[in-house]
Amino acid sequence: MSVLAHDTGASASTRAAGVGAAVAATLFWASAAVLGKSIDAPTFVMLAWRQLIAVAALLVFARVRGHRFAPADIRASAPATVLFAVHVIVFFTSLQLTSVAVVVLIYALAPMLIMPLAAWQFGERPLPIVWLLALASLGGVALVVGNGNDYGSNPTLGVLVSIGNVVAWVAFTFASKRARTRSVPTLTWLAAANIGALVITFSCALISGESLVDIHGADWVRIAALALVPGLLGHALMIWSYRTIDVSLASVIAIGEPVLGTGAAAIFLGESLQSLQILGIGVVCSSVALVVVASTRRPV
């Protein structure tokens, strides 16, 4: 029986709310690439203000909730804090170098790295079909990358940076899991990760010599939206959904992010897609979805 069909003990309405939260999180995450690429401010300046807004919102929320940040919990979140900053920096840098389609499709390969690492770390044994589907998804990515238009300042470097983004995200995922196994509260983990990213991005902005006030007009609105919508609401909703639906089901829903992100880029940024790229998107998304389902199957 697939874990997707597992009864979590939640009522139908509660389960529906969990599915709705996961869908909303996916929609919010899909906006990150388009919002990030539509901002004219220098990357480090944009990220510094994004993190400042996110941290301010988290601290206000924590104050209203009466939440206390235990030093031990913050120390346990330290590795994830640094890795989150690296992920944020390389993700938004890659968007300036190549198309949204290339960035999000390569990003969609993260589960292919997570599964073998989970087998090594936790003794999990993916089914043989997982590896076949992994090869299929790699072929899909090759179609997208190999047939892409030259959007961005350096598409070739953008592919390499996008690969680095996947590695950073996978490392962040494992570091986060270790922190959560130490019972670090979700709000503390989110705050620690964002505060660490704030320190690092502001430092990078200062080192780059860019003016921290080099932001104009609608960019302020876009940066605020980037911080609050995909940055905070997306993560919070997905974490909340884990209480009422299977993590595997939430992961399958989240695979819609690359499709939505690429579609949004075509609509709002004018990044046209070729037929082979559309085929590649379908191959990647269907392969990764099948991998998640197949790897969580258990005998009846």
PDB file of C-alpha atoms in Angstrom:
ATOM      1  CA  MET A   1       0.000   0.000   0.000  1.00  0.00           C
ATOM      2  CA  SER A   2       1.310   3.446  -0.852  1.00  0.00           C
ATOM      3  CA  VAL A   3       1.907   5.899   1.917  1.00  0.00           C
ATOM      4  CA  LEU A   4      -0.161   8.263  -0.176  1.00  0.00           C
ATOM      5  CA  ALA A   5      -3.179   6.241   0.855  1.00  0.00           C
ATOM      6  CA  HIS A   6      -2.195   6.019   4.518  1.00  0.00           C
ATOM      7  CA  ASP A   7      -4.795   7.163   7.009  1.00  0.00           C
ATOM      8  CA  THR A   8      -3.254   9.880   9.156  1.00  0.00           C
ATOM      9  CA  GLY A   9      -6.192   9.782  11.538  1.00  0.00           C
ATOM     10  CA  ALA A  10      -7.287  13.262  10.503  1.00  0.00           C
ATOM     11  CA  SER A  11     -10.884  14.011   9.560  1.00  0.00           C
ATOM     12  CA  ALA A  12     -11.790  14.546   5.924  1.00  0.00           C
ATOM     13  CA  SER A  13     -12.110  18.297   6.438  1.00  0.00           C
ATOM     14  CA  THR A  14      -8.799  18.531   8.298  1.00  0.00           C
ATOM     15  CA  ARG A  15      -7.062  16.482   5.613  1.00  0.00           C
ATOM     16  CA  ALA A  16      -8.583  18.712   2.932  1.00  0.00           C
ATOM     17  CA  ALA A  17      -7.220  21.742   4.783  1.00  0.00           C
ATOM     18  CA  GLY A  18      -3.766  20.139   4.804  1.00  0.00           C
ATOM     19  CA  VAL A  19      -3.909  19.486   1.069  1.00  0.00           C
ATOM     20  CA  GLY A  20      -5.070  23.052   0.524  1.00  0.00           C
ATOM     21  CA  ALA A  21      -2.157  24.368   2.592  1.00  0.00           C
ATOM     22  CA  ALA A  22       0.343  22.329   0.564  1.00  0.00           C
ATOM     23  CA  VAL A  23      -1.191  23.551  -2.696  1.00  0.00           C
ATOM     24  CA  ALA A  24      -1.067  27.155  -1.475  1.00  0.00           C
ATOM     25  CA  ALA A  25       2.573  26.724  -0.414  1.00  0.00           C
ATOM     26  CA  THR A  26       3.429  25.412  -3.869  1.00  0.00           C
ATOM     27  CA  LEU A  27       1.703  28.377  -5.504  1.00  0.00           C
ATOM     28  CA  PHE A  28       3.588  30.782  -3.248  1.00  0.00           C
ATOM     29  CA  TRP A  29       6.951  29.113  -3.912  1.00  0.00           C
ATOM     30  CA  ALA A  30       6.325  29.250  -7.665  1.00  0.00           C
ATOM     31  CA  SER A  31       6.209  33.047  -7.454  1.00  0.00           C
ATOM     32  CA  ALA A  32       9.763  33.305  -6.087  1.00  0.00           C
ATOM     33  CA  ALA A  33      11.605  32.932  -9.387  1.00  0.00           C
ATOM     34  CA  VAL A  34       9.467  35.449 -11.282  1.00  0.00           C
ATOM     35  CA  LEU A  35       9.512  37.973  -8.430  1.00  0.00           C
ATOM     36  CA  GLY A  36      13.266  37.619  -7.996  1.00  0.00           C
ATOM     37  CA  LYS A  37      14.048  38.029 -11.670  1.00  0.00           C
ATOM     38  CA  SER A  38      11.720  41.021 -12.092  1.00  0.00           C
ATOM     39  CA  ILE A  39      13.580  43.049  -9.442  1.00  0.00           C
ATOM     40  CA  ASP A  40      16.097  45.506 -10.927  1.00  0.00           C
ATOM     41  CA  ALA A  41      18.094  46.047  -7.729  1.00  0.00           C
ATOM     42  CA  PRO A  42      21.503  44.318  -7.427  1.00  0.00           C
ATOM     43  CA  THR A  43      21.160  40.730  -6.206  1.00  0.00           C
ATOM     44  CA  PHE A  44      22.866  41.148  -2.827  1.00  0.00           C
ATOM     45  CA  VAL A  45      21.013  44.390  -2.105  1.00  0.00           C
ATOM     46  CA  MET A  46      17.700  42.752  -2.950  1.00  0.00           C
ATOM     47  CA  LEU A  47      18.496  39.721  -0.773  1.00  0.00           C
ATOM     48  CA  ALA A  48      19.633  41.852   2.163  1.00  0.00           C
ATOM     49  CA  TRP A  49      16.348  43.745   2.250  1.00  0.00           C
ATOM     50  CA  ARG A  50      14.365  40.563   1.612  1.00  0.00           C
ATOM     51  CA  GLN A  51      15.930  38.967   4.668  1.00  0.00           C
ATOM     52  CA  LEU A  52      15.492  42.085   6.801  1.00  0.00           C
ATOM     53  CA  ILE A  53      11.771  42.162   6.030  1.00  0.00           C
ATOM     54  CA  ALA A  54      11.433  38.420   6.695  1.00  0.00           C
ATOM     55  CA  VAL A  55      13.275  38.608  10.024  1.00  0.00           C
ATOM     56  CA  ALA A  56      11.258  41.639  11.154  1.00  0.00           C
ATOM     57  CA  ALA A  57       8.001  39.844  10.346  1.00  0.00           C
ATOM     58  CA  LEU A  58       9.114  36.697  12.178  1.00  0.00           C
ATOM     59  CA  LEU A  59      10.196  38.600  15.293  1.00  0.00           C
ATOM     60  CA  VAL A  60       6.921  40.533  15.419  1.00  0.00           C
ATOM     61  CA  PHE A  61       4.978  37.288  15.049  1.00  0.00           C
ATOM     62  CA  ALA A  62       7.063  35.626  17.768  1.00  0.00           C
ATOM     63  CA  ARG A  63       6.455  38.580  20.105  1.00  0.00           C
ATOM     64  CA  VAL A  64       2.708  38.432  19.526  1.00  0.00           C
ATOM     65  CA  ARG A  65       2.712  34.684  20.153  1.00  0.00           C
ATOM     66  CA  GLY A  66       4.911  35.024  23.233  1.00  0.00           C
ATOM     67  CA  HIS A  67       7.475  32.663  21.717  1.00  0.00           C
ATOM     68  CA  ARG A  68      10.897  32.439  23.358  1.00  0.00           C
ATOM     69  CA  PHE A  69      14.070  31.584  21.466  1.00  0.00           C
ATOM     70  CA  ALA A  70      16.121  29.163  23.540  1.00  0.00           C
ATOM     71  CA  PRO A  71      19.899  29.530  22.975  1.00  0.00           C
ATOM     72  CA  ALA A  72      20.273  25.748  22.689  1.00  0.00           C
ATOM     73  CA  ASP A  73      17.685  25.633  19.893  1.00  0.00           C
ATOM     74  CA  ILE A  74      19.415  28.454  18.024  1.00  0.00           C
ATOM     75  CA  ARG A  75      22.765  26.653  18.293  1.00  0.00           C
ATOM     76  CA  ALA A  76      21.154  23.463  16.951  1.00  0.00           C
ATOM     77  CA  SER A  77      19.930  25.435  13.929  1.00  0.00           C
ATOM     78  CA  ALA A  78      23.335  26.940  13.127  1.00  0.00           C
ATOM     79  CA  PRO A  79      24.297  24.582  10.235  1.00  0.00           C
ATOM     80  CA  ALA A  80      20.929  25.059   8.532  1.00  0.00           C
ATOM     81  CA  THR A  81      21.276  28.804   9.017  1.00  0.00           C
ATOM     82  CA  VAL A  82      24.454  29.023   6.940  1.00  0.00           C
ATOM     83  CA  LEU A  83      23.226  26.611   4.281  1.00  0.00           C
ATOM     84  CA  PHE A  84      19.959  28.519   3.869  1.00  0.00           C
ATOM     85  CA  ALA A  85      21.931  31.687   3.166  1.00  0.00           C
ATOM     86  CA  VAL A  86      24.033  29.884   0.556  1.00  0.00           C
ATOM     87  CA  HIS A  87      20.903  28.473  -1.079  1.00  0.00           C
ATOM     88  CA  VAL A  88      19.212  31.877  -1.227  1.00  0.00           C
ATOM     89  CA  ILE A  89      22.277  33.552  -2.722  1.00  0.00           C
ATOM     90  CA  VAL A  90      22.982  30.968  -5.429  1.00  0.00           C
ATOM     91  CA  PHE A  91      19.288  30.583  -6.317  1.00  0.00           C
ATOM     92  CA  PHE A  92      18.730  34.262  -7.036  1.00  0.00           C
ATOM     93  CA  THR A  93      22.141  34.636  -8.658  1.00  0.00           C
ATOM     94  CA  SER A  94      21.295  31.822 -11.081  1.00  0.00           C
ATOM     95  CA  LEU A  95      18.097  33.652 -12.069  1.00  0.00           C
ATOM     96  CA  GLN A  96      20.200  36.558 -13.336  1.00  0.00           C
ATOM     97  CA  LEU A  97      22.408  34.230 -15.363  1.00  0.00           C
ATOM     98  CA  THR A  98      19.888  31.990 -17.125  1.00  0.00           C
ATOM     99  CA  SER A  99      16.166  31.398 -17.656  1.00  0.00           C
ATOM    100  CA  VAL A 100      13.652  30.582 -14.935  1.00  0.00           C
ATOM    101  CA  ALA A 101      12.855  27.305 -16.736  1.00  0.00           C
ATOM    102  CA  VAL A 102      16.445  26.075 -16.461  1.00  0.00           C
ATOM    103  CA  VAL A 103      16.788  27.124 -12.812  1.00  0.00           C
ATOM    104  CA  VAL A 104      13.566  25.564 -11.531  1.00  0.00           C
ATOM    105  CA  LEU A 105      13.878  22.373 -13.572  1.00  0.00           C
ATOM    106  CA  ILE A 106      17.380  21.685 -12.286  1.00  0.00           C
ATOM    107  CA  TYR A 107      16.089  22.564  -8.810  1.00  0.00           C
ATOM    108  CA  ALA A 108      13.386  19.904  -9.259  1.00  0.00           C
ATOM    109  CA  LEU A 109      16.100  17.234  -9.266  1.00  0.00           C
ATOM    110  CA  ALA A 110      16.709  17.693  -5.527  1.00  0.00           C
ATOM    111  CA  PRO A 111      14.749  14.525  -4.588  1.00  0.00           C
ATOM    112  CA  MET A 112      17.069  12.510  -6.823  1.00  0.00           C
ATOM    113  CA  LEU A 113      19.989  13.518  -4.620  1.00  0.00           C
ATOM    114  CA  ILE A 114      18.083  13.294  -1.358  1.00  0.00           C
ATOM    115  CA  MET A 115      17.017   9.673  -1.842  1.00  0.00           C
ATOM    116  CA  PRO A 116      20.444   8.031  -2.214  1.00  0.00           C
ATOM    117  CA  LEU A 117      21.789  10.212   0.591  1.00  0.00           C
ATOM    118  CA  ALA A 118      18.872   9.162   2.773  1.00  0.00           C
ATOM    119  CA  ALA A 119      19.728   5.538   2.005  1.00  0.00           C
ATOM    120  CA  TRP A 120      23.263   6.195   3.219  1.00  0.00           C
ATOM    121  CA  GLN A 121      22.279   8.254   6.247  1.00  0.00           C
ATOM    122  CA  PHE A 122      19.143   6.434   7.360  1.00  0.00           C
ATOM    123  CA  GLY A 123      19.366   2.995   5.737  1.00  0.00           C
ATOM    124  CA  GLU A 124      16.491   3.558   3.315  1.00  0.00           C
ATOM    125  CA  ARG A 125      16.362   1.351   0.216  1.00  0.00           C
ATOM    126  CA  PRO A 126      14.692   2.968  -2.805  1.00  0.00           C
ATOM    127  CA  LEU A 127      12.986   0.613  -5.236  1.00  0.00           C
ATOM    128  CA  PRO A 128      14.812  -0.134  -8.538  1.00  0.00           C
ATOM    129  CA  ILE A 129      12.234   1.907 -10.434  1.00  0.00           C
ATOM    130  CA  VAL A 130      13.492   4.977  -8.572  1.00  0.00           C
ATOM    131  CA  TRP A 131      16.822   4.814 -10.390  1.00  0.00           C
ATOM    132  CA  LEU A 132      15.150   4.316 -13.785  1.00  0.00           C
ATOM    133  CA  LEU A 133      12.947   7.327 -13.205  1.00  0.00           C
ATOM    134  CA  ALA A 134      15.969   9.318 -12.056  1.00  0.00           C
ATOM    135  CA  LEU A 135      17.595   8.701 -15.435  1.00  0.00           C
ATOM    136  CA  ALA A 136      14.365   9.710 -17.168  1.00  0.00           C
ATOM    137  CA  SER A 137      14.231  12.962 -15.230  1.00  0.00           C
ATOM    138  CA  LEU A 138      17.853  13.710 -16.101  1.00  0.00           C
ATOM    139  CA  GLY A 139      16.896  13.281 -19.749  1.00  0.00           C
ATOM    140  CA  GLY A 140      14.058  15.751 -19.243  1.00  0.00           C
ATOM    141  CA  VAL A 141      16.412  18.306 -17.735  1.00  0.00           C
ATOM    142  CA  ALA A 142      18.764  17.818 -20.694  1.00  0.00           C
ATOM    143  CA  LEU A 143      15.883  18.706 -23.041  1.00  0.00           C
ATOM    144  CA  VAL A 144      15.129  21.892 -21.124  1.00  0.00           C
ATOM    145  CA  VAL A 145      18.738  23.006 -20.735  1.00  0.00           C
ATOM    146  CA  GLY A 146      19.880  21.951 -24.199  1.00  0.00           C
ATOM    147  CA  ASN A 147      17.024  23.673 -26.002  1.00  0.00           C
ATOM    148  CA  GLY A 148      16.768  26.808 -23.923  1.00  0.00           C
ATOM    149  CA  ASN A 149      16.860  30.336 -25.228  1.00  0.00           C
ATOM    150  CA  ASP A 150      19.722  32.598 -24.159  1.00  0.00           C
ATOM    151  CA  TYR A 151      17.842  34.386 -21.389  1.00  0.00           C
ATOM    152  CA  GLY A 152      20.125  35.881 -18.772  1.00  0.00           C
ATOM    153  CA  SER A 153      23.641  37.270 -18.860  1.00  0.00           C
ATOM    154  CA  ASN A 154      25.507  33.940 -18.924  1.00  0.00           C
ATOM    155  CA  PRO A 155      23.316  30.848 -19.535  1.00  0.00           C
ATOM    156  CA  THR A 156      26.206  28.354 -19.295  1.00  0.00           C
ATOM    157  CA  LEU A 157      27.368  29.692 -15.938  1.00  0.00           C
ATOM    158  CA  GLY A 158      23.720  29.822 -14.897  1.00  0.00           C
ATOM    159  CA  VAL A 159      23.419  26.058 -15.348  1.00  0.00           C
ATOM    160  CA  LEU A 160      26.485  25.470 -13.166  1.00  0.00           C
ATOM    161  CA  VAL A 161      25.233  27.839 -10.463  1.00  0.00           C
ATOM    162  CA  SER A 162      21.817  26.144 -10.607  1.00  0.00           C
ATOM    163  CA  ILE A 163      23.495  22.802  -9.942  1.00  0.00           C
ATOM    164  CA  GLY A 164      25.240  24.406  -6.971  1.00  0.00           C
ATOM    165  CA  ASN A 165      21.843  25.597  -5.791  1.00  0.00           C
ATOM    166  CA  VAL A 166      20.529  22.025  -5.759  1.00  0.00           C
ATOM    167  CA  VAL A 167      23.526  20.845  -3.732  1.00  0.00           C
ATOM    168  CA  ALA A 168      23.032  23.691  -1.243  1.00  0.00           C
ATOM    169  CA  TRP A 169      19.319  22.916  -0.918  1.00  0.00           C
ATOM    170  CA  VAL A 170      19.927  19.205  -0.321  1.00  0.00           C
ATOM    171  CA  ALA A 171      22.539  19.985   2.338  1.00  0.00           C
ATOM    172  CA  PHE A 172      20.113  22.451   3.922  1.00  0.00           C
ATOM    173  CA  THR A 173      17.378  19.816   3.942  1.00  0.00           C
ATOM    174  CA  PHE A 174      19.510  17.280   5.800  1.00  0.00           C
ATOM    175  CA  ALA A 175      20.820  19.881   8.256  1.00  0.00           C
ATOM    176  CA  SER A 176      17.256  20.983   8.922  1.00  0.00           C
ATOM    177  CA  LYS A 177      16.127  17.435   9.567  1.00  0.00           C
ATOM    178  CA  ARG A 178      18.888  16.945  12.116  1.00  0.00           C
ATOM    179  CA  ALA A 179      17.846  20.174  13.837  1.00  0.00           C
ATOM    180  CA  ARG A 180      14.209  19.074  13.902  1.00  0.00           C
ATOM    181  CA  THR A 181      15.146  15.700  15.426  1.00  0.00           C
ATOM    182  CA  ARG A 182      16.513  17.735  18.345  1.00  0.00           C
ATOM    183  CA  SER A 183      12.987  19.136  18.831  1.00  0.00           C
ATOM    184  CA  VAL A 184      13.869  22.628  17.647  1.00  0.00           C
ATOM    185  CA  PRO A 185      10.563  24.571  17.364  1.00  0.00           C
ATOM    186  CA  THR A 186       9.560  25.483  13.813  1.00  0.00           C
ATOM    187  CA  LEU A 187       9.409  29.214  14.577  1.00  0.00           C
ATOM    188  CA  THR A 188      12.871  29.138  16.145  1.00  0.00           C
ATOM    189  CA  TRP A 189      14.266  27.247  13.148  1.00  0.00           C
ATOM    190  CA  LEU A 190      12.729  29.683  10.653  1.00  0.00           C
ATOM    191  CA  ALA A 191      13.965  32.690  12.610  1.00  0.00           C
ATOM    192  CA  ALA A 192      17.487  31.304  13.011  1.00  0.00           C
ATOM    193  CA  ALA A 193      17.748  30.427   9.318  1.00  0.00           C
ATOM    194  CA  ASN A 194      16.541  33.845   8.224  1.00  0.00           C
ATOM    195  CA  ILE A 195      18.682  35.765  10.724  1.00  0.00           C
ATOM    196  CA  GLY A 196      21.763  33.893   9.524  1.00  0.00           C
ATOM    197  CA  ALA A 197      20.843  34.643   5.922  1.00  0.00           C
ATOM    198  CA  LEU A 198      20.326  38.302   6.870  1.00  0.00           C
ATOM    199  CA  VAL A 199      23.827  38.605   8.332  1.00  0.00           C
ATOM    200  CA  ILE A 200      25.461  36.889   5.366  1.00  0.00           C
ATOM    201  CA  THR A 201      23.535  38.712   2.632  1.00  0.00           C
ATOM    202  CA  PHE A 202      24.085  42.120   4.240  1.00  0.00           C
ATOM    203  CA  SER A 203      27.797  41.335   4.558  1.00  0.00           C
ATOM    204  CA  CYS A 204      27.945  40.334   0.885  1.00  0.00           C
ATOM    205  CA  ALA A 205      26.107  43.515  -0.107  1.00  0.00           C
ATOM    206  CA  LEU A 206      28.597  45.650   1.813  1.00  0.00           C
ATOM    207  CA  ILE A 207      31.595  43.784   0.373  1.00  0.00           C
ATOM    208  CA  SER A 208      30.238  44.119  -3.169  1.00  0.00           C
ATOM    209  CA  GLY A 209      30.236  47.890  -2.767  1.00  0.00           C
ATOM    210  CA  GLU A 210      26.636  48.197  -3.960  1.00  0.00           C
ATOM    211  CA  SER A 211      24.486  50.906  -2.417  1.00  0.00           C
ATOM    212  CA  LEU A 212      21.977  49.457   0.043  1.00  0.00           C
ATOM    213  CA  VAL A 213      19.487  52.128  -0.977  1.00  0.00           C
ATOM    214  CA  ASP A 214      19.779  51.371  -4.695  1.00  0.00           C
ATOM    215  CA  ILE A 215      16.136  50.297  -4.853  1.00  0.00           C
ATOM    216  CA  HIS A 216      13.447  52.223  -6.660  1.00  0.00           C
ATOM    217  CA  GLY A 217       9.704  52.264  -7.195  1.00  0.00           C
ATOM    218  CA  ALA A 218       7.887  48.962  -7.434  1.00  0.00           C
ATOM    219  CA  ASP A 219      11.001  46.999  -6.463  1.00  0.00           C
ATOM    220  CA  TRP A 220      10.173  47.705  -2.813  1.00  0.00           C
ATOM    221  CA  VAL A 221       6.790  46.028  -3.256  1.00  0.00           C
ATOM    222  CA  ARG A 222       8.326  43.070  -5.095  1.00  0.00           C
ATOM    223  CA  ILE A 223      10.996  42.562  -2.421  1.00  0.00           C
ATOM    224  CA  ALA A 224       8.402  42.686   0.356  1.00  0.00           C
ATOM    225  CA  ALA A 225       6.240  40.194  -1.537  1.00  0.00           C
ATOM    226  CA  LEU A 226       9.262  37.952  -2.075  1.00  0.00           C
ATOM    227  CA  ALA A 227      10.021  37.960   1.648  1.00  0.00           C
ATOM    228  CA  LEU A 228       6.494  37.423   2.901  1.00  0.00           C
ATOM    229  CA  VAL A 229       4.829  35.214   0.284  1.00  0.00           C
ATOM    230  CA  PRO A 230       7.249  32.467  -0.878  1.00  0.00           C
ATOM    231  CA  GLY A 231       9.768  33.196   1.874  1.00  0.00           C
ATOM    232  CA  LEU A 232       7.576  32.957   4.965  1.00  0.00           C
ATOM    233  CA  LEU A 233       4.032  31.923   4.030  1.00  0.00           C
ATOM    234  CA  GLY A 234       5.207  29.199   1.646  1.00  0.00           C
ATOM    235  CA  HIS A 235       7.437  27.501   4.199  1.00  0.00           C
ATOM    236  CA  ALA A 236       4.982  27.968   7.075  1.00  0.00           C
ATOM    237  CA  LEU A 237       2.044  26.479   5.162  1.00  0.00           C
ATOM    238  CA  MET A 238       4.004  23.470   3.957  1.00  0.00           C
ATOM    239  CA  ILE A 239       5.290  22.737   7.460  1.00  0.00           C
ATOM    240  CA  TRP A 240       1.751  23.086   8.835  1.00  0.00           C
ATOM    241  CA  SER A 241       0.397  20.671   6.223  1.00  0.00           C
ATOM    242  CA  TYR A 242       2.676  17.907   7.526  1.00  0.00           C
ATOM    243  CA  ARG A 243       0.426  17.633  10.580  1.00  0.00           C
ATOM    244  CA  THR A 244      -2.566  16.419   8.590  1.00  0.00           C
ATOM    245  CA  ILE A 245      -1.256  14.835   5.368  1.00  0.00           C
ATOM    246  CA  ASP A 246       1.612  12.521   4.489  1.00  0.00           C
ATOM    247  CA  VAL A 247       4.935  14.172   3.753  1.00  0.00           C
ATOM    248  CA  SER A 248       5.086  12.152   0.523  1.00  0.00           C
ATOM    249  CA  LEU A 249       1.778  13.623  -0.637  1.00  0.00           C
ATOM    250  CA  ALA A 250       2.986  17.133   0.201  1.00  0.00           C
ATOM    251  CA  SER A 251       6.174  16.454  -1.779  1.00  0.00           C
ATOM    252  CA  VAL A 252       4.190  15.331  -4.815  1.00  0.00           C
ATOM    253  CA  ILE A 253       2.088  18.495  -4.652  1.00  0.00           C
ATOM    254  CA  ALA A 254       5.240  20.633  -4.407  1.00  0.00           C
ATOM    255  CA  ILE A 255       6.544  19.183  -7.670  1.00  0.00           C
ATOM    256  CA  GLY A 256       4.084  21.541  -9.331  1.00  0.00           C
ATOM    257  CA  GLU A 257       6.406  24.425  -8.448  1.00  0.00           C
ATOM    258  CA  PRO A 258       8.691  24.057 -11.528  1.00  0.00           C
ATOM    259  CA  VAL A 259       5.725  23.886 -13.894  1.00  0.00           C
ATOM    260  CA  LEU A 260       4.032  26.890 -12.318  1.00  0.00           C
ATOM    261  CA  GLY A 261       7.286  28.850 -12.114  1.00  0.00           C
ATOM    262  CA  THR A 262       8.167  28.180 -15.738  1.00  0.00           C
ATOM    263  CA  GLY A 263       4.641  29.013 -16.878  1.00  0.00           C
ATOM    264  CA  ALA A 264       4.669  32.240 -14.886  1.00  0.00           C
ATOM    265  CA  ALA A 265       8.006  33.197 -16.458  1.00  0.00           C
ATOM    266  CA  ALA A 266       6.541  32.642 -19.921  1.00  0.00           C
ATOM    267  CA  ILE A 267       3.519  34.807 -19.074  1.00  0.00           C
ATOM    268  CA  PHE A 268       5.062  37.625 -17.030  1.00  0.00           C
ATOM    269  CA  LEU A 269       8.680  37.701 -18.217  1.00  0.00           C
ATOM    270  CA  GLY A 270       8.204  36.718 -21.857  1.00  0.00           C
ATOM    271  CA  GLU A 271      10.499  33.682 -21.576  1.00  0.00           C
ATOM    272  CA  SER A 272       9.077  31.584 -24.394  1.00  0.00           C
ATOM    273  CA  LEU A 273       9.255  27.796 -24.322  1.00  0.00           C
ATOM    274  CA  GLN A 274      10.102  25.487 -27.194  1.00  0.00           C
ATOM    275  CA  SER A 275       8.172  22.269 -27.728  1.00  0.00           C
ATOM    276  CA  LEU A 276      11.109  20.119 -26.582  1.00  0.00           C
ATOM    277  CA  GLN A 277      11.369  22.180 -23.406  1.00  0.00           C
ATOM    278  CA  ILE A 278       7.695  21.608 -22.691  1.00  0.00           C
ATOM    279  CA  LEU A 279       8.272  17.892 -23.224  1.00  0.00           C
ATOM    280  CA  GLY A 280      11.242  18.037 -20.850  1.00  0.00           C
ATOM    281  CA  ILE A 281       9.135  19.743 -18.197  1.00  0.00           C
ATOM    282  CA  GLY A 282       6.558  16.980 -18.447  1.00  0.00           C
ATOM    283  CA  VAL A 283       9.213  14.265 -18.210  1.00  0.00           C
ATOM    284  CA  VAL A 284      10.877  15.814 -15.153  1.00  0.00           C
ATOM    285  CA  CYS A 285       7.690  16.483 -13.223  1.00  0.00           C
ATOM    286  CA  SER A 286       6.104  13.106 -13.951  1.00  0.00           C
ATOM    287  CA  SER A 287       9.340  11.238 -13.204  1.00  0.00           C
ATOM    288  CA  VAL A 288       9.954  12.977  -9.893  1.00  0.00           C
ATOM    289  CA  ALA A 289       6.319  12.476  -8.870  1.00  0.00           C
ATOM    290  CA  LEU A 290       6.546   8.760  -9.646  1.00  0.00           C
ATOM    291  CA  VAL A 291       9.837   8.540  -7.757  1.00  0.00           C
ATOM    292  CA  VAL A 292       8.292   9.987  -4.616  1.00  0.00           C
ATOM    293  CA  VAL A 293       5.311   7.644  -4.850  1.00  0.00           C
ATOM    294  CA  ALA A 294       7.378   4.549  -5.671  1.00  0.00           C
ATOM    295  CA  SER A 295       9.979   5.174  -2.980  1.00  0.00           C
ATOM    296  CA  THR A 296       7.340   5.362  -0.262  1.00  0.00           C
ATOM    297  CA  ARG A 297       5.462   2.213  -1.190  1.00  0.00           C
ATOM    298  CA  ARG A 298       5.249  -0.564   1.351  1.00  0.00           C
ATOM    299  CA  PRO A 299       3.936  -4.117   1.083  1.00  0.00           C
ATOM    300  CA  VAL A 300       0.248  -4.466   1.954  1.00  0.00           C
TER     301      VAL A 300
END
